[in-house]
């Protein structure tokens, strides 16, 4: 069962293909070796690990993979419901209860994308700096603050902006899909 709207089908293509490909291939290339090349002064294994964990409480690839899975859940529930009830694609926009449930799943995707967008800002900001100042006081070191070098900071900044852009595009597509469904239900657009 595919989404009942043109925008929903485009969202599935965009979300499923482009965003996952971008994350899987380019995300690994940009972030895959970050922990290995993260180095602090003094360049000792325990300091590097401690500071890297402070710098990245969750790795971006894991965060974005969780985001993709969580945002797909409402649509998956709807499609599971539709499969169990043997609902045809054309019936989704014809019966109010099906339409309402589908719109709710799209609205839930928007909410989850907004939460993910906010969390991404809290965790990663908009720019990755070349130097990270790490508080090593918990390691009982002579100096409480140490400088750490962040590898490929410029590429990571570009990737962050791309992931923000993908999130905004998917939110816009979800809002447009709700608008398309509303227009179809009100008779402004012909059903497919």
mmCIF file of C-alpha atoms in Angstrom:
data_model
loop_
_atom_site.group_PDB
_atom_site.id
_atom_site.type_symbol
_atom_site.label_atom_id
_atom_site.label_comp_id
_atom_site.label_asym_id
_atom_site.label_seq_id
_atom_site.Cartn_x
_atom_site.Cartn_y
_atom_site.Cartn_z
ATOM 1 C CA UNK A 1 0.000 0.000 0.000
ATOM 2 C CA UNK A 2 1.531 3.289 -1.047
ATOM 3 C CA UNK A 3 0.574 6.719 0.316
ATOM 4 C CA UNK A 4 -2.759 7.983 -1.074
ATOM 5 C CA UNK A 5 -1.423 11.383 -2.215
ATOM 6 C CA UNK A 6 1.157 12.501 -4.759
ATOM 7 C CA UNK A 7 2.987 14.458 -2.075
ATOM 8 C CA UNK A 8 2.957 11.430 0.235
ATOM 9 C CA UNK A 9 4.464 9.302 -2.521
ATOM 10 C CA UNK A 10 7.146 11.930 -3.160
ATOM 11 C CA UNK A 11 7.798 12.123 0.590
ATOM 12 C CA UNK A 12 8.297 8.354 0.696
ATOM 13 C CA UNK A 13 10.717 8.536 -2.239
ATOM 14 C CA UNK A 14 12.567 11.527 -0.780
ATOM 15 C CA UNK A 15 12.578 10.228 2.768
ATOM 16 C CA UNK A 16 13.199 6.603 1.981
ATOM 17 C CA UNK A 17 15.746 6.909 -0.765
ATOM 18 C CA UNK A 18 17.621 10.172 -0.761
ATOM 19 C CA UNK A 19 17.770 10.812 2.975
ATOM 20 C CA UNK A 20 18.747 7.252 3.866
ATOM 21 C CA UNK A 21 21.329 7.104 1.069
ATOM 22 C CA UNK A 22 22.794 10.433 2.179
ATOM 23 C CA UNK A 23 23.012 9.300 5.784
ATOM 24 C CA UNK A 24 24.277 5.809 5.045
ATOM 25 C CA UNK A 25 26.942 6.627 2.489
ATOM 26 C CA UNK A 26 28.041 10.192 3.159
ATOM 27 C CA UNK A 27 27.353 10.087 6.896
ATOM 28 C CA UNK A 28 29.727 7.171 7.299
ATOM 29 C CA UNK A 29 32.353 8.912 5.166
ATOM 30 C CA UNK A 30 32.189 12.127 7.197
ATOM 31 C CA UNK A 31 31.619 10.761 10.720
ATOM 32 C CA UNK A 32 32.827 7.152 10.503
ATOM 33 C CA UNK A 33 36.314 7.715 11.915
ATOM 34 C CA UNK A 34 35.692 10.764 14.074
ATOM 35 C CA UNK A 35 36.502 9.112 17.418
ATOM 36 C CA UNK A 36 39.802 7.717 16.112
ATOM 37 C CA UNK A 37 41.040 11.101 14.890
ATOM 38 C CA UNK A 38 39.739 13.189 17.803
ATOM 39 C CA UNK A 39 42.865 14.240 19.691
ATOM 40 C CA UNK A 40 43.439 16.312 22.796
ATOM 41 C CA UNK A 41 46.410 17.923 24.487
ATOM 42 C CA UNK A 42 47.876 15.871 26.145
ATOM 43 C CA UNK A 43 47.296 13.195 23.489
ATOM 44 C CA UNK A 44 46.552 10.276 25.792
ATOM 45 C CA UNK A 45 43.971 7.577 25.180
ATOM 46 C CA UNK A 46 41.999 8.167 28.392
ATOM 47 C CA UNK A 47 41.880 11.943 27.846
ATOM 48 C CA UNK A 48 40.853 11.538 24.190
ATOM 49 C CA UNK A 49 38.084 9.074 25.073
ATOM 50 C CA UNK A 50 36.841 11.153 27.999
ATOM 51 C CA UNK A 51 36.740 14.338 25.936
ATOM 52 C CA UNK A 52 35.215 12.673 22.881
ATOM 53 C CA UNK A 53 32.372 11.328 25.032
ATOM 54 C CA UNK A 54 31.864 14.822 26.413
ATOM 55 C CA UNK A 55 31.980 16.297 22.885
ATOM 56 C CA UNK A 56 29.596 13.683 21.439
ATOM 57 C CA UNK A 57 27.175 12.247 24.035
ATOM 58 C CA UNK A 58 25.541 10.516 21.036
ATOM 59 C CA UNK A 59 27.143 10.148 17.625
ATOM 60 C CA UNK A 60 25.342 11.985 14.829
ATOM 61 C CA UNK A 61 24.931 8.814 12.739
ATOM 62 C CA UNK A 62 23.151 7.055 15.610
ATOM 63 C CA UNK A 63 20.962 10.106 16.283
ATOM 64 C CA UNK A 64 19.928 10.447 12.633
ATOM 65 C CA UNK A 65 19.322 6.715 12.254
ATOM 66 C CA UNK A 66 17.048 6.828 15.336
ATOM 67 C CA UNK A 67 15.321 9.889 13.900
ATOM 68 C CA UNK A 68 14.615 8.067 10.624
ATOM 69 C CA UNK A 69 13.236 5.007 12.383
ATOM 70 C CA UNK A 70 11.092 6.975 14.854
ATOM 71 C CA UNK A 71 9.638 9.231 12.149
ATOM 72 C CA UNK A 72 8.726 6.181 10.049
ATOM 73 C CA UNK A 73 6.757 4.574 12.911
ATOM 74 C CA UNK A 74 3.453 6.531 12.530
ATOM 75 C CA UNK A 75 3.256 5.728 8.812
ATOM 76 C CA UNK A 76 4.153 2.102 9.479
ATOM 77 C CA UNK A 77 1.339 1.843 12.052
ATOM 78 C CA UNK A 78 -1.130 3.309 9.582
ATOM 79 C CA UNK A 79 -0.051 0.937 6.808
ATOM 80 C CA UNK A 80 -0.208 -2.026 9.197
ATOM 81 C CA UNK A 81 -3.724 -0.960 10.207
ATOM 82 C CA UNK A 82 -4.696 -0.556 6.532
ATOM 83 C CA UNK A 83 -3.280 -3.986 5.653
ATOM 84 C CA UNK A 84 -5.097 -5.673 8.555
ATOM 85 C CA UNK A 85 -8.397 -4.007 7.597
ATOM 86 C CA UNK A 86 -7.795 -4.642 3.850
ATOM 87 C CA UNK A 87 -8.213 -0.944 3.138
ATOM 88 C CA UNK A 88 -7.644 -0.012 -0.496
ATOM 89 C CA UNK A 89 -5.596 3.045 -1.345
ATOM 90 C CA UNK A 90 -8.551 4.901 -2.874
ATOM 91 C CA UNK A 91 -10.653 4.265 0.281
ATOM 92 C CA UNK A 92 -8.214 6.221 2.467
ATOM 93 C CA UNK A 93 -9.372 9.527 1.002
ATOM 94 C CA UNK A 94 -13.048 8.470 0.714
ATOM 95 C CA UNK A 95 -13.930 7.409 4.276
ATOM 96 C CA UNK A 96 -13.591 10.050 6.977
ATOM 97 C CA UNK A 97 -12.310 7.654 9.641
ATOM 98 C CA UNK A 98 -9.489 6.407 7.381
ATOM 99 C CA UNK A 99 -8.663 9.932 6.282
ATOM 100 C CA UNK A 100 -8.574 11.134 9.891
ATOM 101 C CA UNK A 101 -6.307 8.300 10.967
ATOM 102 C CA UNK A 102 -3.982 8.934 8.016
ATOM 103 C CA UNK A 103 -3.847 12.697 8.711
ATOM 104 C CA UNK A 104 -3.104 11.917 12.365
ATOM 105 C CA UNK A 105 -0.151 9.720 11.300
ATOM 106 C CA UNK A 106 1.174 12.521 9.072
ATOM 107 C CA UNK A 107 0.698 15.085 11.857
ATOM 108 C CA UNK A 108 2.558 12.787 14.248
ATOM 109 C CA UNK A 109 5.443 12.630 11.760
ATOM 110 C CA UNK A 110 5.567 16.438 11.781
ATOM 111 C CA UNK A 111 5.670 16.517 15.588
ATOM 112 C CA UNK A 112 8.449 13.898 15.671
ATOM 113 C CA UNK A 113 10.468 15.822 13.063
ATOM 114 C CA UNK A 114 10.100 19.037 15.099
ATOM 115 C CA UNK A 115 11.288 17.250 18.248
ATOM 116 C CA UNK A 116 14.221 15.733 16.327
ATOM 117 C CA UNK A 117 15.084 19.164 14.879
ATOM 118 C CA UNK A 118 15.124 20.706 18.367
ATOM 119 C CA UNK A 119 17.203 17.821 19.777
ATOM 120 C CA UNK A 120 19.677 18.117 16.918
ATOM 121 C CA UNK A 121 20.145 21.809 17.726
ATOM 122 C CA UNK A 122 20.688 20.986 21.414
ATOM 123 C CA UNK A 123 23.157 18.174 20.696
ATOM 124 C CA UNK A 124 25.109 19.452 17.690
ATOM 125 C CA UNK A 125 24.346 23.127 17.104
ATOM 126 C CA UNK A 126 24.769 24.544 13.611
ATOM 127 C CA UNK A 127 28.543 24.541 13.339
ATOM 128 C CA UNK A 128 31.321 22.153 14.280
ATOM 129 C CA UNK A 129 34.319 24.106 15.568
ATOM 130 C CA UNK A 130 37.888 23.018 14.867
ATOM 131 C CA UNK A 131 38.758 23.189 18.582
ATOM 132 C CA UNK A 132 36.733 21.752 21.448
ATOM 133 C CA UNK A 133 37.544 22.900 24.971
ATOM 134 C CA UNK A 134 37.130 19.869 27.222
ATOM 135 C CA UNK A 135 36.596 19.962 30.988
ATOM 136 C CA UNK A 136 38.856 17.185 32.310
ATOM 137 C CA UNK A 137 38.387 18.096 35.976
ATOM 138 C CA UNK A 138 36.670 14.750 36.595
ATOM 139 C CA UNK A 139 39.901 12.963 35.598
ATOM 140 C CA UNK A 140 41.725 14.860 38.410
ATOM 141 C CA UNK A 141 44.236 16.379 36.023
ATOM 142 C CA UNK A 142 46.492 19.295 36.746
ATOM 143 C CA UNK A 143 44.597 21.503 34.286
ATOM 144 C CA UNK A 144 40.817 21.430 34.226
ATOM 145 C CA UNK A 145 40.435 22.509 30.592
ATOM 146 C CA UNK A 146 42.202 20.924 27.666
ATOM 147 C CA UNK A 147 42.096 21.665 23.937
ATOM 148 C CA UNK A 148 40.922 18.992 21.527
ATOM 149 C CA UNK A 149 41.141 18.962 17.748
ATOM 150 C CA UNK A 150 37.970 17.991 15.886
ATOM 151 C CA UNK A 151 38.766 16.253 12.585
ATOM 152 C CA UNK A 152 37.107 17.435 9.347
ATOM 153 C CA UNK A 153 35.098 20.106 11.154
ATOM 154 C CA UNK A 154 34.166 21.914 7.915
ATOM 155 C CA UNK A 155 32.735 18.752 6.285
ATOM 156 C CA UNK A 156 30.806 18.007 9.464
ATOM 157 C CA UNK A 157 29.306 21.514 9.447
ATOM 158 C CA UNK A 158 28.155 21.058 5.846
ATOM 159 C CA UNK A 159 26.655 17.674 6.738
ATOM 160 C CA UNK A 160 24.838 19.171 9.754
ATOM 161 C CA UNK A 161 23.278 21.853 7.554
ATOM 162 C CA UNK A 162 22.251 19.178 5.026
ATOM 163 C CA UNK A 163 20.553 17.120 7.743
ATOM 164 C CA UNK A 164 18.706 20.215 9.022
ATOM 165 C CA UNK A 165 17.628 20.874 5.438
ATOM 166 C CA UNK A 166 16.331 17.306 5.030
ATOM 167 C CA UNK A 167 14.332 17.649 8.242
ATOM 168 C CA UNK A 168 12.793 20.947 7.102
ATOM 169 C CA UNK A 169 11.965 19.513 3.655
ATOM 170 C CA UNK A 170 10.229 16.489 5.172
ATOM 171 C CA UNK A 171 8.224 18.728 7.531
ATOM 172 C CA UNK A 172 7.150 20.885 4.569
ATOM 173 C CA UNK A 173 6.175 17.767 2.597
ATOM 174 C CA UNK A 174 4.088 16.511 5.529
ATOM 175 C CA UNK A 175 2.282 19.863 5.877
ATOM 176 C CA UNK A 176 1.725 19.925 2.092
ATOM 177 C CA UNK A 177 0.334 16.385 2.240
ATOM 178 C CA UNK A 178 -2.210 17.387 4.906
ATOM 179 C CA UNK A 179 -3.130 20.390 2.737
ATOM 180 C CA UNK A 180 -3.514 18.130 -0.338
ATOM 181 C CA UNK A 181 -5.749 15.714 1.586
ATOM 182 C CA UNK A 182 -7.884 18.604 2.879
ATOM 183 C CA UNK A 183 -8.265 20.010 -0.640
ATOM 184 C CA UNK A 184 -9.271 16.586 -1.989
ATOM 185 C CA UNK A 185 -11.799 16.047 0.788
ATOM 186 C CA UNK A 186 -13.292 19.514 0.188
ATOM 187 C CA UNK A 187 -13.501 18.837 -3.549
ATOM 188 C CA UNK A 188 -10.916 21.387 -4.705
ATOM 189 C CA UNK A 189 -8.749 18.637 -6.212
ATOM 190 C CA UNK A 190 -9.885 15.548 -8.041
ATOM 191 C CA UNK A 191 -8.992 12.251 -6.412
ATOM 192 C CA UNK A 192 -6.370 10.160 -8.120
#
